[in-house]
XYZ file of C-alpha atoms in Angstrom:
335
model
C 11.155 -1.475 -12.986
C 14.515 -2.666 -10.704
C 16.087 -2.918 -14.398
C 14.163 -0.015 -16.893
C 13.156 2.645 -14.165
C 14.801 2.081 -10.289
C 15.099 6.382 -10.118
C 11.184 6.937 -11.464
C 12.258 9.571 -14.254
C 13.221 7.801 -16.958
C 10.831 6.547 -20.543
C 10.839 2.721 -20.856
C 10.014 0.849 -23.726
C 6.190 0.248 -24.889
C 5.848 -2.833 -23.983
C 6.971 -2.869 -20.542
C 3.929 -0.492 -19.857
C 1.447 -3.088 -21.650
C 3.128 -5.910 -19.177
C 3.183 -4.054 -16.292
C -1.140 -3.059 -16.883
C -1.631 -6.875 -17.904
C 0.223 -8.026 -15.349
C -2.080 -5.873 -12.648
C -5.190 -7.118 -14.284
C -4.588 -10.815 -13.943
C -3.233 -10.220 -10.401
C -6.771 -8.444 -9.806
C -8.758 -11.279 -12.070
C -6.905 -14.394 -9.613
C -7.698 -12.171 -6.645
C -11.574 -12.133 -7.200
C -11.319 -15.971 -8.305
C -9.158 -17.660 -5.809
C -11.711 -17.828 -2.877
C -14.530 -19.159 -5.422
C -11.535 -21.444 -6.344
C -11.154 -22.419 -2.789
C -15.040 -23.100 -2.338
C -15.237 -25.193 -4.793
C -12.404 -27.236 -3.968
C -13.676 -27.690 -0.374
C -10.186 -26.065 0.686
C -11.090 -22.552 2.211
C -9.445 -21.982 5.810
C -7.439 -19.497 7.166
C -4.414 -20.155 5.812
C -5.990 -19.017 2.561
C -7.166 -15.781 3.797
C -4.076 -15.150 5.030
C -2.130 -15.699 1.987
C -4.581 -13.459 0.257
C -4.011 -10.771 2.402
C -0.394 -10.970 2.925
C -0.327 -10.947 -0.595
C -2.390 -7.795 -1.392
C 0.044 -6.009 1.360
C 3.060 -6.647 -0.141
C 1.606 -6.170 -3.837
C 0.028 -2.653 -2.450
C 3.421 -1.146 -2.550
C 4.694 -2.594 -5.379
C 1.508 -0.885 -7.246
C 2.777 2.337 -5.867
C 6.107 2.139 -7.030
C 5.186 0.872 -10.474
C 3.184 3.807 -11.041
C 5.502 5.975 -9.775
C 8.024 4.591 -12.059
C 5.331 4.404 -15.114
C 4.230 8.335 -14.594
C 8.019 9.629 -13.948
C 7.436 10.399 -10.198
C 10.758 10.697 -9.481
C 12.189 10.297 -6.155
C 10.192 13.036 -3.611
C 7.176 13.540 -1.505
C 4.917 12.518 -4.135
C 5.730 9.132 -4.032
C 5.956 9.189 0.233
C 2.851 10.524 0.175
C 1.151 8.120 -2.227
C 2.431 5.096 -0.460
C 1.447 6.728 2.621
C -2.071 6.980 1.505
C -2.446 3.236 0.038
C -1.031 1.770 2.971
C -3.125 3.785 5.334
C -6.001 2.364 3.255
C -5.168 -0.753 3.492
C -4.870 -1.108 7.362
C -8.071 0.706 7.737
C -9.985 -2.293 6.128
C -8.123 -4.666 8.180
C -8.605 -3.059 11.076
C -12.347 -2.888 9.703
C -12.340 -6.536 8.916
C -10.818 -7.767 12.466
C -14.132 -5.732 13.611
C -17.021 -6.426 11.750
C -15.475 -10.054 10.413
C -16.505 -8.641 6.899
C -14.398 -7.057 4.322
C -16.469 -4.541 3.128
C -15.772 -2.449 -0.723
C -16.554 0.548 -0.617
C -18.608 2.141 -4.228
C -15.581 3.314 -5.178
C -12.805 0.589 -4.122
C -9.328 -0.032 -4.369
C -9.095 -3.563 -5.812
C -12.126 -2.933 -8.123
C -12.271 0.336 -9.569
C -8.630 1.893 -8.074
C -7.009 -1.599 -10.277
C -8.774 -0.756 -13.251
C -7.840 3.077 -13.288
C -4.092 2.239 -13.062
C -4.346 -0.596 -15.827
C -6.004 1.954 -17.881
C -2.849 4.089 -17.340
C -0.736 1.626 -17.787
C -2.240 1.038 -20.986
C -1.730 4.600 -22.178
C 1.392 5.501 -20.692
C 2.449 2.611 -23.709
C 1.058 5.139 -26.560
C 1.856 8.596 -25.037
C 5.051 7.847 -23.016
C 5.227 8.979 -19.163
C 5.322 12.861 -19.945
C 1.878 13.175 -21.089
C 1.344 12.914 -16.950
C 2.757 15.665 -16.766
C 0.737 17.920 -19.077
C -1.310 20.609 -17.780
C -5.302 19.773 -17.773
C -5.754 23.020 -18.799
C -3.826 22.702 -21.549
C -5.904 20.015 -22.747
C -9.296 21.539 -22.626
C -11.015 23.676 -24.889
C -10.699 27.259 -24.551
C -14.088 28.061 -24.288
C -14.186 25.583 -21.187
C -11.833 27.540 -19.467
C -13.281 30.603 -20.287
C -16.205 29.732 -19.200
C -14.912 28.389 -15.838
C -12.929 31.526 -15.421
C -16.459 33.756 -15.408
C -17.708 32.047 -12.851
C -14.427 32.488 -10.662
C -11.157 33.453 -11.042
C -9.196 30.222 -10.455
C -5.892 30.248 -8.797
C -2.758 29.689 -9.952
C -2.206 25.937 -8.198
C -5.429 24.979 -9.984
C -4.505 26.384 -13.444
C -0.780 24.856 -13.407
C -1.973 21.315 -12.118
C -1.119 18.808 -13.608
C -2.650 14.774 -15.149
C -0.827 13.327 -11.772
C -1.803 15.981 -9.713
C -5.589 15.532 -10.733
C -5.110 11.819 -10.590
C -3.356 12.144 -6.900
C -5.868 14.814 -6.089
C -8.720 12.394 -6.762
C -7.253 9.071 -4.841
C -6.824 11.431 -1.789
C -10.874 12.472 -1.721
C -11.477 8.253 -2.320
C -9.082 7.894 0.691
C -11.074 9.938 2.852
C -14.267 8.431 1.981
C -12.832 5.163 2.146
C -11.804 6.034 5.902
C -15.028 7.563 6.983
C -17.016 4.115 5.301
C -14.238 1.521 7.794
C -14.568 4.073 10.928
C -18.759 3.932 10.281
C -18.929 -0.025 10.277
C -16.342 -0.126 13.081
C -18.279 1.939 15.078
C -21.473 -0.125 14.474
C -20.155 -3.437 15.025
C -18.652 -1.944 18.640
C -21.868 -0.450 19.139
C -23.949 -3.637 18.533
C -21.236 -5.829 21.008
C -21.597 -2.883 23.736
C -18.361 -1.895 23.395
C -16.588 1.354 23.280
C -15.521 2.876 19.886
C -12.302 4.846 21.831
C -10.430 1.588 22.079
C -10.460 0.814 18.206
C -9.695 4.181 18.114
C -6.191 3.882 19.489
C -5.443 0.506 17.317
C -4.134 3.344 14.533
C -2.095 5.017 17.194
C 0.673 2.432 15.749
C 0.579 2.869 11.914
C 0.591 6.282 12.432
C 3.338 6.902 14.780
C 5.323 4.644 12.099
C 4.596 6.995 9.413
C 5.059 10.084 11.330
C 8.350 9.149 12.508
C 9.145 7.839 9.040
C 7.796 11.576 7.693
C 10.619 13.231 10.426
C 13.248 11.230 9.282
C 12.539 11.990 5.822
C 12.829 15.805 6.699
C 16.246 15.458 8.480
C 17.593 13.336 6.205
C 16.694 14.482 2.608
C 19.236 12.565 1.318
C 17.045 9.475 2.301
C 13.998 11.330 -0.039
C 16.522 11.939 -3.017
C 19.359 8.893 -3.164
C 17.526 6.066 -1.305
C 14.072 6.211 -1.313
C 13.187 2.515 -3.059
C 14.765 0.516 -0.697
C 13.069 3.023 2.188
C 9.475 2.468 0.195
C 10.449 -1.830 -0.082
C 11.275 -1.362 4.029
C 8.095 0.226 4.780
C 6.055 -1.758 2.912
C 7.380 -4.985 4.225
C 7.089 -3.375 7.599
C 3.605 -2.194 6.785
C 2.871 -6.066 5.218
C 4.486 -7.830 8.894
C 1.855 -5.276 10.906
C -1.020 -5.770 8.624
C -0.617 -9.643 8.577
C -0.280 -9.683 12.223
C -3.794 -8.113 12.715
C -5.206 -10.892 10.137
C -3.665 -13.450 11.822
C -5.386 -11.783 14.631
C -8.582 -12.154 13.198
C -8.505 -15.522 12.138
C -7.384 -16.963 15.526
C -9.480 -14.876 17.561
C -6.969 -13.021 19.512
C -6.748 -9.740 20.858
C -5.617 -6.923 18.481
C -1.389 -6.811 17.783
C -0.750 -3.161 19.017
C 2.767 -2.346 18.845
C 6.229 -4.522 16.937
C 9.629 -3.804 17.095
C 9.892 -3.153 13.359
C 7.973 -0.047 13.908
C 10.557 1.735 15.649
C 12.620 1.567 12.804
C 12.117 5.365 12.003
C 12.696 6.057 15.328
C 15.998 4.517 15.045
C 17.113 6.300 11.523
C 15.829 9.263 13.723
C 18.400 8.288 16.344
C 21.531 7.596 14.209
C 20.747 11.278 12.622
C 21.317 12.267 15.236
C 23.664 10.928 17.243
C 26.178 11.019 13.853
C 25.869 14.654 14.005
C 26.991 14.892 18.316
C 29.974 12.526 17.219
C 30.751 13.414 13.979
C 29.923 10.546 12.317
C 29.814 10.566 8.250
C 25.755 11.929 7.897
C 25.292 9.965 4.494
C 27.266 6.465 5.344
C 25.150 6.571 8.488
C 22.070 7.227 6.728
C 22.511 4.650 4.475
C 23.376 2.182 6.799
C 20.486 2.662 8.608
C 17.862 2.072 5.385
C 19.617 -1.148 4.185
C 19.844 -2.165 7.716
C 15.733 -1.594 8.197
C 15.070 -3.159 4.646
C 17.698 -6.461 5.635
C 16.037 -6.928 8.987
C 12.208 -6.045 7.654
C 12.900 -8.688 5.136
C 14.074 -11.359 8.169
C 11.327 -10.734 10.542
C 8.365 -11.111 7.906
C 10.304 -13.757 6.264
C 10.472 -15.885 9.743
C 6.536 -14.281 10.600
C 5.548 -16.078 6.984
C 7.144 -19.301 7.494
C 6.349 -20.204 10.982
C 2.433 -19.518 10.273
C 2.390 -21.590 7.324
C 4.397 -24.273 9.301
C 2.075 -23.974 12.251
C -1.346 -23.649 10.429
C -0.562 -26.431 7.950
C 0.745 -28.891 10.957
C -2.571 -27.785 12.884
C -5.206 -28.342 10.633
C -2.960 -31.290 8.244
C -3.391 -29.123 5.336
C -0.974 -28.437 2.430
C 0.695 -25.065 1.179
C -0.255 -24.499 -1.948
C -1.278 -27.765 -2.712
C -4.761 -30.015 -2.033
C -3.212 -32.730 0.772
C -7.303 -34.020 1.559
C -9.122 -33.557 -1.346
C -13.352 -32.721 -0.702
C -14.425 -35.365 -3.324
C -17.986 -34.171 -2.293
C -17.485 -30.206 -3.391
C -15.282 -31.345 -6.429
C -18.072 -33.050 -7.927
């Protein structure tokens, strides 16, 4: 993508489509196996469950902008707004999971059914090419379809010019919203059956979505951001959004309270602030700006880098386990 597609507007070659959908569908195949891999081996422990999800945080955005590069996105609103919606998602069933202690999927889930969708275009993105995203759905009906759609109400305009992606974005937005009703329901029941008040859990989202919000204000004052910079913006905030949601998991697994607030989600609030302030001094708007993004990517990079490292050093020196490797074999659950 980095090489073929960094601005999401351009046709790549066949094959890089086929990689990119088998590439997603092994990632999803190891995903479902590695904690029957772990049973069996006698090696499941937190360390593992945080690797998984760590993982699946980081890999969440780079499913976002894959797509966006595979459909021809290119760089606006659609793409903030998709990553927006993944990653809000995503910390909903970790916030459900630090709950209930159960990561629940939903009928229609993400890792199951969501995967398999996006391999599928993948897969025919590689015959079509990335326009065909872009055709009309009602150009692609049968007249009589429409016509008969049309007599039962005259659809508007927004309907009748919308396109493949806007269905397909359309659709993930109504699985988002059952998705978040399904965590907030088993949250609420798993307070309810401790005694405890449902307000409190309520506020744990205060975080992630003053982050976006001030990310969504930045975006607005600084459209140059949207338009010249927005993959290293979409890396930042997805390493950002990776650092929170591994902080609640770690959380979880240690049984401490819930990880409200970190400094890396004031980074908005800071490109908000050098907007600013470059406009009372007369600073150059665009250097500025763009200082500011590769500053919050650089630094987003460093603290989850250093958050990574000194979990696996401390887990792994707690519990004498390796990384990635089988230090005390469980003869007994090999055989």
């Amino acid at each position: 993508m980095l090489y073929y597609n960094p601005t999401f507007d351009k046709e790549c070659p066949p094959w890089l489509y086929i990689s990119y959908a088998l590439g997603l569908f092994l990632y999803q195949t190891f995903d479902a196996c590695d904690g029957l891999q772990a049973r069996r081996t006698g090696q499941s422990g937190p360390l593992g469950e945080l690797f998984d999800h760590c993982v699946d945080a980081l890999n969440t955005t780079l499913e976002v902008l894959i797509f966006a590069s595979v459909t021809n996105m290119g760089y606006g609103w659609s793409v903030v707004a998709s990553q927006f919606a993944t990653l809000l998602n995503f910390y909903m069933s970790t916030w459900e999971e630090y709950h209930t202690g159960t990561l629940f999927l939903s009928a229609f889930s993400g890792p199951v059914e969501g995967i398999l969708i996006v391999v599928a275009i993948f897969t025919i993105t590689a015959f079509t090419g990335p326009q065909f995203w872009h055709s009309e759905l009602f150009s692609l009906l049968n007249n009589n379809i429409i016509e008969t759609l049309e007599s039962v109400h005259e659809l508007p305009d927004i309907v009748k010019h919308m396109t493949l992606i806007d269905v397909y974005l359309v659709f993930a937005g109504v699985g988002l919203i059952f998705n978040i009703q399904a965590a907030s329901s088993h949250v609420l029941a798993a307070r309810a059956k401790k005694n405890l008040p449902f307000l409190p859990a309520i506020y744990e989202l205060i975080p992630f979505l003053f982050f976006f919000g001030t990310l969504m204000v930045w975006i607005l004052i600084s459209p140059t951001i949207l338009y010249g910079y927005l993959l290293p913006l979409a890396f930042a905030t997805g390493i950002i959004s990776a650092f929170t949601v591994g902080r609640i998991i770690t959380a979880h697994v240690t049984s401490q309270k819930f990880p409200l607030w970190n400094p890396l989600l004031f980074m908005p609030s800071i490109g908000i602030a050098v907007n600013i302030l470059s406009k009372l001094f007369g600073w150059d708007e665009t250097l500025s700006e763009v200082a500011a993004v590769w500053a919050g990517l650089g630094l987003s990079i460093g603290v989850y880098g250093s958050f990574i490292a000194e979990i696996i050093v401390e887990i792994t020196t707690y519990l004498d386990i390796g990384c990635l490797y089988i230090k005390h074999p469980n003869v007994d659950k090999v055989k």
